Tab-separated table of C-alpha atoms and ligand atoms in Angstrom:
chain	number	residue	atom	x	y	z
X	1	MET	CA	-58.055	-4.217	8.048
X	2	TYR	CA	-56.044	-1.468	7.257
X	3	THR	CA	-56.912	2.195	8.239
X	4	GLU	CA	-58.841	2.756	5.193
X	5	SER	CA	-58.005	6.376	5.153
X	6	LEU	CA	-54.304	5.438	4.146
X	7	VAL	CA	-54.664	3.000	2.164
X	8	LYS	CA	-57.167	5.867	-0.423
X	9	LEU	CA	-54.237	7.582	-0.062
X	10	GLY	CA	-51.394	5.537	-0.894
X	11	LYS	CA	-53.801	4.650	-4.139
X	12	VAL	CA	-54.250	7.939	-5.607
X	13	ARG	CA	-51.088	9.625	-6.826
X	14	SER	CA	-51.513	13.337	-7.167
X	15	GLU	CA	-52.475	14.486	-10.214
X	16	ILE	CA	-48.597	16.447	-10.812
X	17	ARG	CA	-47.439	13.275	-10.418
X	18	GLU	CA	-49.620	11.547	-12.262
X	19	ILE	CA	-48.788	13.841	-15.573
X	20	PHE	CA	-44.659	13.441	-14.617
X	21	GLU	CA	-45.315	9.811	-14.677
X	22	TYR	CA	-47.422	9.445	-17.940
X	23	GLY	CA	-44.521	12.076	-18.923
X	24	ASN	CA	-42.129	9.489	-18.654
X	25	GLN	CA	-43.788	6.742	-20.788
X	26	ARG	CA	-44.317	9.648	-23.322
X	27	LYS	CA	-40.519	10.018	-23.806
X	28	ALA	CA	-39.652	6.374	-23.468
X	29	GLN	CA	-42.257	5.810	-26.900
X	30	ILE	CA	-41.236	8.907	-28.811
X	31	GLY	CA	-38.329	10.256	-27.184
X	32	ALA	CA	-37.435	12.505	-24.238
X	33	ASP	CA	-36.912	15.548	-26.571
X	34	LYS	CA	-39.992	14.762	-27.984
X	35	VAL	CA	-41.765	15.697	-24.843
X	36	PHE	CA	-42.184	18.731	-22.682
X	37	ASP	CA	-42.721	18.629	-19.715
X	38	PHE	CA	-43.261	21.199	-17.447
X	39	SER	CA	-45.531	19.901	-14.477
X	40	ILE	CA	-43.478	18.954	-11.886
X	41	GLY	CA	-41.429	21.165	-9.185
X	42	ASN	CA	-37.740	19.222	-9.283
X	43	PRO	CA	-34.420	22.072	-9.431
X	44	SER	CA	-32.730	21.347	-13.338
X	45	VAL	CA	-29.796	23.797	-11.981
X	46	PRO	CA	-27.831	21.891	-9.888
X	47	ALA	CA	-26.451	22.305	-5.679
X	48	PRO	CA	-23.665	25.153	-6.303
X	49	GLN	CA	-19.929	23.514	-5.772
X	50	SER	CA	-20.147	24.509	-2.418
X	51	VAL	CA	-22.797	21.777	-1.464
X	52	ASP	CA	-20.375	19.100	-3.054
X	53	ASP	CA	-17.279	20.289	-1.396
X	54	ALA	CA	-18.800	20.029	2.128
X	55	ILE	CA	-19.595	17.193	1.914
X	56	ILE	CA	-15.622	15.687	0.556
X	57	ASP	CA	-14.809	17.608	3.227
X	58	LEU	CA	-17.257	16.211	5.762
X	59	VAL	CA	-16.559	12.727	4.400
X	60	GLU	CA	-12.583	13.212	4.207
X	61	HIS	CA	-12.695	15.256	7.728
X	62	PHE	CA	-15.358	15.088	10.117
X	63	ASP	CA	-15.502	11.979	12.542
X	64	SER	CA	-17.271	9.353	10.613
X	65	VAL	CA	-19.046	7.948	13.111
X	66	ALA	CA	-20.774	11.572	14.256
X	67	LEU	CA	-21.199	11.752	10.550
X	68	HIS	CA	-23.580	9.655	10.157
X	69	GLY	CA	-24.877	9.218	13.788
X	70	TYR	CA	-27.893	10.828	15.401
X	71	THR	CA	-27.850	14.072	16.232
X	72	SER	CA	-30.498	15.294	19.212
X	73	ALA	CA	-33.980	15.158	18.019
X	74	GLN	CA	-34.838	18.580	17.373
X	75	GLY	CA	-31.290	18.573	15.715
X	76	ASP	CA	-27.052	19.227	15.623
X	77	ALA	CA	-26.203	22.293	18.288
X	78	ALA	CA	-23.849	24.249	16.251
X	79	VAL	CA	-25.749	24.248	12.934
X	80	ARG	CA	-29.207	25.255	14.703
X	81	ASN	CA	-27.483	28.471	15.947
X	82	ALA	CA	-25.606	28.750	12.330
X	83	ILE	CA	-29.453	28.864	11.221
X	84	ALA	CA	-30.261	31.424	13.649
X	85	GLU	CA	-26.772	34.184	13.972
X	86	TYR	CA	-27.701	33.470	9.816
X	87	THR	CA	-31.025	34.183	10.255
X	88	ASN	CA	-30.224	37.354	12.822
X	89	GLN	CA	-28.040	39.031	10.461
X	90	ARG	CA	-30.099	39.010	7.348
X	91	PHE	CA	-32.879	39.948	9.025
X	92	HIS	CA	-32.492	41.952	12.815
X	93	THR	CA	-34.290	38.621	14.994
X	94	THR	CA	-33.237	37.353	18.234
X	95	LEU	CA	-33.122	33.374	17.367
X	96	THR	CA	-31.485	31.405	19.356
X	97	GLY	CA	-30.310	27.965	18.605
X	98	ASN	CA	-33.437	27.029	20.583
X	99	HIS	CA	-36.046	28.627	18.428
X	100	ILE	CA	-34.758	25.687	15.273
X	101	TYR	CA	-35.818	21.914	15.000
X	102	MET	CA	-34.072	20.835	11.862
X	103	THR	CA	-36.742	18.485	9.159
X	104	CYS	CA	-36.224	17.115	6.320
X	105	GLY	CA	-37.711	18.860	3.922
X	106	ALA	CA	-40.267	22.330	4.340
X	107	ALA	CA	-43.418	18.949	4.023
X	108	ALA	CA	-42.009	17.877	7.287
X	109	SER	CA	-41.828	21.542	8.886
X	110	LEU	CA	-45.818	21.691	7.784
X	111	THR	CA	-47.033	18.647	9.277
X	112	ILE	CA	-45.237	18.699	12.785
X	113	VAL	CA	-46.276	22.016	12.950
X	114	LEU	CA	-49.910	21.624	11.482
X	115	ASN	CA	-49.708	18.205	13.947
X	116	ALA	CA	-48.527	20.871	17.246
X	117	VAL	CA	-51.171	23.439	16.388
X	118	LEU	CA	-54.598	22.251	15.389
X	119	GLN	CA	-57.352	20.405	16.978
X	120	LYS	CA	-59.800	18.311	15.764
X	121	ASP	CA	-62.778	20.875	14.911
X	122	ASP	CA	-60.303	23.988	14.151
X	123	GLU	CA	-60.117	26.055	11.139
X	124	CYS	CA	-57.038	26.394	8.729
X	125	ILE	CA	-56.989	29.363	5.808
X	126	VAL	CA	-55.384	28.650	3.100
X	127	PHE	CA	-55.313	31.124	0.095
X	128	THR	CA	-56.122	29.988	-3.540
X	129	PRO	CA	-54.159	28.971	-4.902
X	130	TYR	CA	-52.380	26.847	-2.761
X	131	PHE	CA	-49.965	23.304	-2.440
X	132	PRO	CA	-52.973	20.808	-2.583
X	133	GLU	CA	-50.296	18.489	0.223
X	134	TYR	CA	-51.798	21.289	3.178
X	135	GLY	CA	-55.408	18.628	3.220
X	136	VAL	CA	-52.568	15.711	3.653
X	137	PHE	CA	-49.981	16.900	5.997
X	138	MET	CA	-52.945	17.816	7.978
X	139	GLU	CA	-55.278	15.080	7.740
X	140	ARG	CA	-55.489	13.432	11.004
X	141	THR	CA	-55.648	15.971	13.624
X	142	GLY	CA	-59.644	17.092	11.612
X	143	ALA	CA	-58.954	20.290	12.084
X	144	LYS	CA	-60.598	22.153	8.513
X	145	LEU	CA	-59.599	23.553	5.755
X	146	VAL	CA	-61.026	26.507	5.064
X	147	GLU	CA	-59.509	28.334	1.538
X	148	VAL	CA	-60.359	32.041	0.809
X	149	GLN	CA	-60.222	33.067	-1.962
X	150	SER	CA	-57.233	35.538	-3.137
X	151	GLU	CA	-58.170	38.873	-5.193
X	152	GLN	CA	-58.696	38.228	-8.350
X	153	GLY	CA	-55.951	38.614	-11.000
X	154	THR	CA	-53.645	39.758	-8.448
X	155	PHE	CA	-53.441	36.530	-6.629
X	156	GLN	CA	-52.647	38.919	-2.797
X	157	ILE	CA	-54.517	37.882	-0.041
X	158	ASP	CA	-58.259	39.555	-0.402
X	159	PHE	CA	-58.554	41.094	3.080
X	160	GLN	CA	-62.938	41.066	2.446
X	161	ASN	CA	-62.800	37.210	1.784
X	162	LEU	CA	-60.390	36.374	5.053
X	163	ASP	CA	-62.006	38.632	6.836
X	164	ALA	CA	-65.263	36.385	5.787
X	165	ALA	CA	-63.811	33.366	6.440
X	166	VAL	CA	-62.211	33.781	10.206
X	167	ASN	CA	-64.275	32.819	12.959
X	168	GLU	CA	-63.571	32.099	16.402
X	169	LYS	CA	-62.684	28.127	15.062
X	170	THR	CA	-59.247	29.738	12.991
X	171	LYS	CA	-56.311	28.280	14.664
X	172	ALA	CA	-53.696	28.905	12.252
X	173	VAL	CA	-53.403	30.452	8.741
X	174	ILE	CA	-50.771	29.279	5.695
X	175	ILE	CA	-49.352	31.516	3.616
X	176	ASN	CA	-46.931	30.622	0.551
X	177	SER	CA	-44.737	33.251	-0.895
X	178	PRO	CA	-43.556	33.636	-3.093
X	179	ASN	CA	-45.571	30.948	-4.140
X	180	ASN	CA	-47.011	27.555	-5.562
X	181	PRO	CA	-48.319	27.431	-8.203
X	182	SER	CA	-48.950	31.162	-9.139
X	183	GLY	CA	-45.036	32.696	-8.642
X	184	VAL	CA	-46.713	35.468	-6.742
X	185	VAL	CA	-44.474	36.920	-3.993
X	186	TYR	CA	-46.966	39.172	-1.115
X	187	THR	CA	-46.495	42.668	-0.811
X	188	GLU	CA	-44.909	44.262	2.403
X	189	GLU	CA	-48.360	46.384	2.577
X	190	LYS	CA	-50.132	43.165	2.574
X	191	LEU	CA	-47.799	41.204	4.861
X	192	LYS	CA	-48.557	43.506	6.888
X	193	GLN	CA	-52.108	44.144	6.725
X	194	LEU	CA	-52.413	40.659	7.341
X	195	ALA	CA	-50.053	40.742	10.611
X	196	ALA	CA	-52.805	43.261	11.974
X	197	PHE	CA	-56.104	41.016	11.485
X	198	LEU	CA	-54.595	38.606	12.802
X	199	GLU	CA	-54.289	40.702	15.668
X	200	ASP	CA	-57.250	42.236	16.277
X	201	LYS	CA	-58.566	38.952	15.448
X	202	GLN	CA	-56.832	37.235	18.141
X	203	LYS	CA	-58.424	39.973	20.496
X	204	ALA	CA	-61.919	39.516	19.425
X	205	TYR	CA	-61.318	35.037	19.771
X	206	GLY	CA	-58.531	35.778	22.899
X	207	HIS	CA	-56.931	32.784	21.632
X	208	PRO	CA	-53.780	32.875	19.715
X	209	ILE	CA	-54.351	32.501	15.737
X	210	PHE	CA	-51.319	30.695	14.392
X	211	LEU	CA	-49.346	32.374	11.215
X	212	ILE	CA	-47.211	29.088	9.291
X	213	THR	CA	-44.643	30.102	6.541
X	214	ASP	CA	-44.782	28.145	3.992
X	215	GLU	CA	-41.236	28.842	2.579
X	216	PRO	CA	-39.480	26.853	0.125
X	217	TYR	CA	-38.944	29.438	-2.125
X	218	ARG	CA	-38.065	32.668	-0.014
X	219	GLU	CA	-34.495	32.291	-2.154
X	220	LEU	CA	-35.897	31.703	-5.084
X	221	VAL	CA	-37.156	35.538	-5.954
X	222	TYR	CA	-36.229	38.044	-9.589
X	223	ASP	CA	-35.279	42.074	-9.840
X	224	ASP	CA	-36.196	44.059	-6.466
X	225	THR	CA	-38.578	41.485	-4.996
X	226	LYS	CA	-38.389	41.359	-1.378
X	227	VAL	CA	-39.756	38.771	1.033
X	228	PRO	CA	-40.122	40.273	4.010
X	229	TYR	CA	-39.549	37.608	7.595
X	230	MET	CA	-43.468	37.341	9.299
X	231	ILE	CA	-41.262	36.931	12.617
X	232	CYS	CA	-40.430	40.147	12.655
X	233	LEU	CA	-44.366	41.374	11.541
X	234	TYR	CA	-46.261	38.816	13.867
X	235	ASP	CA	-45.555	37.559	17.153
X	236	ASN	CA	-47.207	34.115	17.169
X	237	THR	CA	-45.406	33.251	13.572
X	238	PHE	CA	-44.028	29.783	12.838
X	239	VAL	CA	-41.235	29.151	9.869
X	240	CYS	CA	-41.568	26.272	7.849
X	241	TYR	CA	-38.041	26.597	5.476
X	242	SER	CA	-37.217	24.442	3.164
X	243	TYR	CA	-33.413	23.812	1.823
X	244	SER	CA	-35.070	21.357	-1.310
X	245	LYS	CA	-34.971	24.599	-4.281
X	246	ALA	CA	-32.538	26.773	-2.559
X	247	LEU	CA	-29.537	24.607	-2.922
X	248	SER	CA	-31.340	22.018	-5.625
X	249	LEU	CA	-31.493	19.260	-2.894
X	250	PRO	CA	-35.876	18.040	-2.785
X	251	GLY	CA	-34.367	14.276	-2.934
X	252	GLU	CA	-31.587	15.538	0.113
X	253	ARG	CA	-34.557	16.214	2.913
X	254	ILE	CA	-33.648	19.181	4.677
X	255	GLY	CA	-35.228	21.883	6.273
X	256	TYR	CA	-36.106	23.786	9.562
X	257	ILE	CA	-39.232	25.082	11.501
X	258	ALA	CA	-38.264	28.410	13.532
X	259	VAL	CA	-40.532	29.102	16.273
X	260	SER	CA	-40.971	32.724	16.622
X	261	PRO	CA	-39.140	33.601	19.646
X	262	LYS	CA	-42.560	35.776	21.010
X	263	MET	CA	-44.726	33.261	20.532
X	264	THR	CA	-47.248	32.886	22.739
X	265	GLN	CA	-45.830	30.041	25.561
X	266	PHE	CA	-42.719	29.942	23.559
X	267	GLU	CA	-41.828	26.845	25.929
X	268	ASP	CA	-44.902	24.895	25.425
X	269	ALA	CA	-44.976	25.449	21.401
X	270	TYR	CA	-41.368	24.366	20.901
X	271	ALA	CA	-41.802	21.961	23.059
X	272	ALA	CA	-45.906	21.019	21.085
X	273	VAL	CA	-42.840	21.091	18.085
X	274	CYS	CA	-40.102	18.485	19.385
X	275	GLY	CA	-43.435	17.007	20.015
X	276	SER	CA	-45.398	16.788	17.524
X	277	GLY	CA	-41.840	15.804	15.364
X	278	ARG	CA	-41.127	12.404	17.487
X	279	ALA	CA	-44.822	11.112	16.918
X	280	LEU	CA	-44.815	11.967	14.223
X	281	GLY	CA	-41.312	9.683	13.195
X	282	TYR	CA	-39.420	12.871	12.329
X	283	VAL	CA	-36.633	12.945	14.453
X	284	CYS	CA	-33.307	13.467	13.786
X	285	ALA	CA	-33.042	14.766	10.028
X	286	SER	CA	-30.415	13.672	8.087
X	287	SER	CA	-26.933	14.392	10.193
X	288	MET	CA	-24.735	13.875	7.106
X	289	TYR	CA	-26.813	17.013	5.441
X	290	GLN	CA	-27.689	19.705	8.286
X	291	ARG	CA	-23.885	19.852	8.451
X	292	VAL	CA	-23.752	20.556	4.434
X	293	ILE	CA	-26.311	23.409	5.234
X	294	GLU	CA	-24.864	24.738	7.866
X	295	LYS	CA	-21.375	25.064	5.789
X	296	CYS	CA	-23.052	26.219	3.163
X	297	ILE	CA	-25.688	28.462	5.197
X	298	ALA	CA	-25.367	31.665	2.578
X	299	ASP	CA	-25.141	30.133	-0.710
X	300	THR	CA	-28.126	28.998	-3.175
X	301	SER	CA	-28.185	27.413	-6.650
X	302	ASP	CA	-27.730	29.391	-9.355
X	303	ILE	CA	-31.263	31.307	-9.594
X	304	SER	CA	-29.839	33.398	-12.688
X	305	ILE	CA	-31.020	30.757	-14.493
X	306	TYR	CA	-34.796	30.290	-12.732
X	307	LYS	CA	-35.169	33.811	-14.213
X	308	ARG	CA	-33.518	33.283	-17.501
X	309	ASN	CA	-36.665	31.046	-18.081
X	310	ARG	CA	-39.043	32.945	-16.222
X	311	ASP	CA	-38.405	36.232	-18.564
X	312	LEU	CA	-37.942	33.928	-21.747
X	313	LEU	CA	-41.582	31.805	-20.947
X	314	TYR	CA	-43.514	34.609	-19.875
X	315	GLN	CA	-42.761	37.297	-22.988
X	316	ALA	CA	-43.652	34.380	-25.501
X	317	LEU	CA	-46.388	33.116	-23.789
X	318	THR	CA	-48.401	36.518	-23.682
X	319	GLU	CA	-47.253	37.866	-26.773
X	320	MET	CA	-49.012	34.499	-28.032
X	321	GLY	CA	-52.112	35.646	-26.437
X	322	TYR	CA	-51.982	33.412	-23.358
X	323	GLU	CA	-52.570	35.455	-19.719
X	324	CYS	CA	-50.560	34.856	-17.424
X	325	VAL	CA	-49.780	35.999	-13.932
X	326	TYR	CA	-46.574	38.000	-13.704
X	327	PRO	CA	-44.454	35.604	-11.777
X	328	ASP	CA	-41.320	37.660	-8.848
X	329	GLY	CA	-40.519	34.244	-7.488
X	330	ALA	CA	-41.197	30.118	-7.263
X	331	PHE	CA	-40.119	28.427	-10.496
X	332	TYR	CA	-43.871	28.768	-11.806
X	333	LEU	CA	-45.729	30.829	-14.314
X	334	PHE	CA	-50.058	30.928	-14.020
X	335	VAL	CA	-51.058	30.662	-16.557
X	336	ARG	CA	-54.907	31.434	-18.143
X	337	THR	CA	-56.728	28.880	-19.948
X	338	PHE	CA	-58.230	28.888	-22.771
X	339	GLY	CA	-61.801	27.852	-22.213
X	340	GLN	CA	-63.120	27.334	-18.374
X	341	ASP	CA	-62.187	23.821	-18.206
X	342	ALA	CA	-58.422	23.017	-17.406
X	343	HIS	CA	-58.286	19.616	-17.675
X	344	VAL	CA	-60.051	19.162	-20.896
X	345	PHE	CA	-57.207	22.375	-21.628
X	346	CYS	CA	-53.910	20.292	-20.721
X	347	GLU	CA	-55.488	16.560	-22.744
X	348	LYS	CA	-55.389	19.631	-25.206
X	349	ALA	CA	-51.866	20.372	-24.606
X	350	LYS	CA	-50.987	16.541	-24.848
X	351	GLU	CA	-51.235	16.727	-27.976
X	352	TYR	CA	-48.174	19.237	-28.852
X	353	GLU	CA	-46.304	17.438	-26.087
X	354	LEU	CA	-47.086	19.639	-23.643
X	355	LEU	CA	-46.987	18.505	-20.333
X	356	LEU	CA	-48.593	21.225	-17.986
X	357	VAL	CA	-50.627	20.874	-14.446
X	358	PRO	CA	-54.831	21.925	-14.354
X	359	ALA	CA	-54.471	24.514	-11.359
X	360	ASP	CA	-58.284	22.876	-10.218
X	361	SER	CA	-56.551	20.516	-6.796
X	362	PHE	CA	-54.705	24.023	-5.965
X	363	GLY	CA	-58.084	25.510	-5.240
X	364	THR	CA	-57.718	27.591	-8.741
X	365	PRO	CA	-59.950	25.938	-11.380
X	366	GLY	CA	-59.279	27.580	-15.594
X	367	TYR	CA	-55.218	27.837	-15.268
X	368	VAL	CA	-52.766	25.721	-15.362
X	369	ARG	CA	-49.346	25.965	-13.685
X	370	VAL	CA	-45.821	25.094	-16.438
X	371	SER	CA	-42.803	24.878	-13.968
X	372	TYR	CA	-40.076	26.364	-15.681
X	373	CYS	CA	-37.478	24.796	-13.528
X	374	VAL	CA	-36.161	23.065	-16.761
X	375	GLN	CA	-33.260	23.135	-18.704
X	376	THR	CA	-33.770	26.688	-21.182
X	377	LYS	CA	-33.778	25.063	-24.543
X	378	GLN	CA	-36.753	23.027	-23.137
X	379	ILE	CA	-38.474	26.321	-23.347
X	380	GLU	CA	-37.105	27.658	-26.523
X	381	ASP	CA	-37.920	23.960	-27.730
X	382	ALA	CA	-41.509	23.902	-27.197
X	383	LEU	CA	-42.972	27.646	-27.942
X	384	PRO	CA	-44.163	26.447	-31.614
X	385	ALA	CA	-46.303	23.666	-29.073
X	386	PHE	CA	-47.163	26.701	-27.367
X	387	ARG	CA	-47.769	28.867	-30.265
X	388	ALA	CA	-50.419	25.915	-31.978
X	389	LEU	CA	-52.151	25.033	-29.167
X	390	ALA	CA	-53.038	28.562	-28.994
X	391	GLU	CA	-53.590	28.529	-31.940
X	392	ASN	CA	-56.078	25.502	-31.500
X	393	TYR	CA	-58.537	27.832	-29.808
X	394	ARG	CA	-58.241	30.908	-32.440
L	401	PLP	N1	-44.834	23.461	-0.125
L	401	PLP	C1	-44.414	23.936	-1.761
L	401	PLP	C2	-46.212	24.879	-1.709
L	401	PLP	C3	-43.262	23.642	-1.907
L	401	PLP	O1	-43.747	22.938	-3.688
L	401	PLP	C4	-43.466	22.276	-1.568
L	401	PLP	C5	-42.393	21.100	-2.633
L	401	PLP	O2	-43.288	21.506	-3.746
L	401	PLP	C6	-43.062	21.614	-0.350
L	401	PLP	C7	-43.602	21.868	0.189
L	401	PLP	C8	-43.189	20.330	0.466
L	401	PLP	O3	-41.243	20.948	-0.171
L	401	PLP	P1	-40.235	19.960	0.600
L	401	PLP	O4	-38.963	19.422	-0.551
L	401	PLP	O5	-38.887	20.106	1.472
L	401	PLP	O6	-40.500	18.848	1.456
C-alpha cells in the first residue's frame, strides 16, 4: 500500500541513531555522567553570541511579516548576495546571488544536487570512508553509488583506485573534506590532481562529470590547515554548504548550494537546482535563519574547544596504544579497532559505557568513529574507560 522502499527506510534507524538512542536509555538507567557517549555529531559548543544578538535584533526591528514570511524559492536576494560577496572575498571567486540557492542544511543541499544531476544508471563516486546518508539521498534517482577505497592509513584520495572505478557512466563525484568520519582534510596537491583527473575524463567521455563538495565542516580545521575551494580548481563544481556545525545550528536547518559560475550550461544547471528543490519540496529555507546568516556571515562558534578536545583525545588514545588517524579537521577521531570486527569492538566498549560507532556503514570495516564534539570533561572522564578497553585486548 505504501512505497515499500520508504517504509523500510523509515523502520531502520541509522546505526549512529541506534547507538545514540541506546545511550539515552542507558543514561536514564545509570546517570548521564556515567555514560561516555561519543556517537553523534551534535555540537556541544554553543552558537556564538552574535547569533542570539541577530535573532533579538531581527525580532525587535525587522518587519515581522517579512521575517516570518516566504522568501523567494531560492532564498532572499540580499542574503544570497551577502554569501556570494563573502565567498568572493575569501576565495577570489566571481559568485553573485544568482549562483546561490538557500537550503535547510547540507542534507537538503546534497539531495537537491544529486537529484538535479543523476539519472537512472548513472554512477556517482564516493571515497571511503563516507557519510552513509549519501546512498539515501540519491536512492530515488536510480543512480548507482560507487565506493572507491582511499589510501590506506592516510585516507587521502587513491588515484589508482579512482581510475579503476571511473567509466562512461560516471556522472558525479562527491568529496567531503574535512571528512566525517576520518577528520582528514584533502591536501591542495590531491585536489589539484583530482581536478586535472576529472578534466581528462570529461574530455575522454565527452560529457561533464560533476564534483559535489559536501562542506558542513569547512570551518572546523585546526592549526594552519587550509581547505581549498573547489570552484577555483574545477569548473563543474557544486558546493553543498551548511551552518549546522560552523555556527552550531544543526537544529535550525540552514545552508546553501553554490553553483560554479563556470559550470557547463550554467543556466540549466541552476534551473535544475531550482527544479530539484521544488520537486523535493525544499523551497524557501527558514526565512528568519537566512537573515541570521546574513548578519553572522563571517562568524563561527568557538572552534578552539574542538581543537582542545582533538589534542587531548588523540594524544591520550595513541599513548594507550590505539592507532588513530590524525584529524586536521571536523570533530571525529577515526580509530582502528583491536580485532577485526568493529561491531564486536563496540559491544566490548559498551561494557565500559563507551559509545562508539563502527565504521562499516562508512565503507571502512575495522575502524570506529569517536565523535569528540562533547564537553572536554566527558573526554577526561572517559580516559580510564578507553584505557581499560585497550587493556582488555592485551
Ligand atoms: N554531510 C556530512 C558529512 C555530515 O556529517 C552531515 C551531518 O552530520 C551532513 C552532511 C548533513 O548536515 P546538515 O545537518 O547540514 O543537513
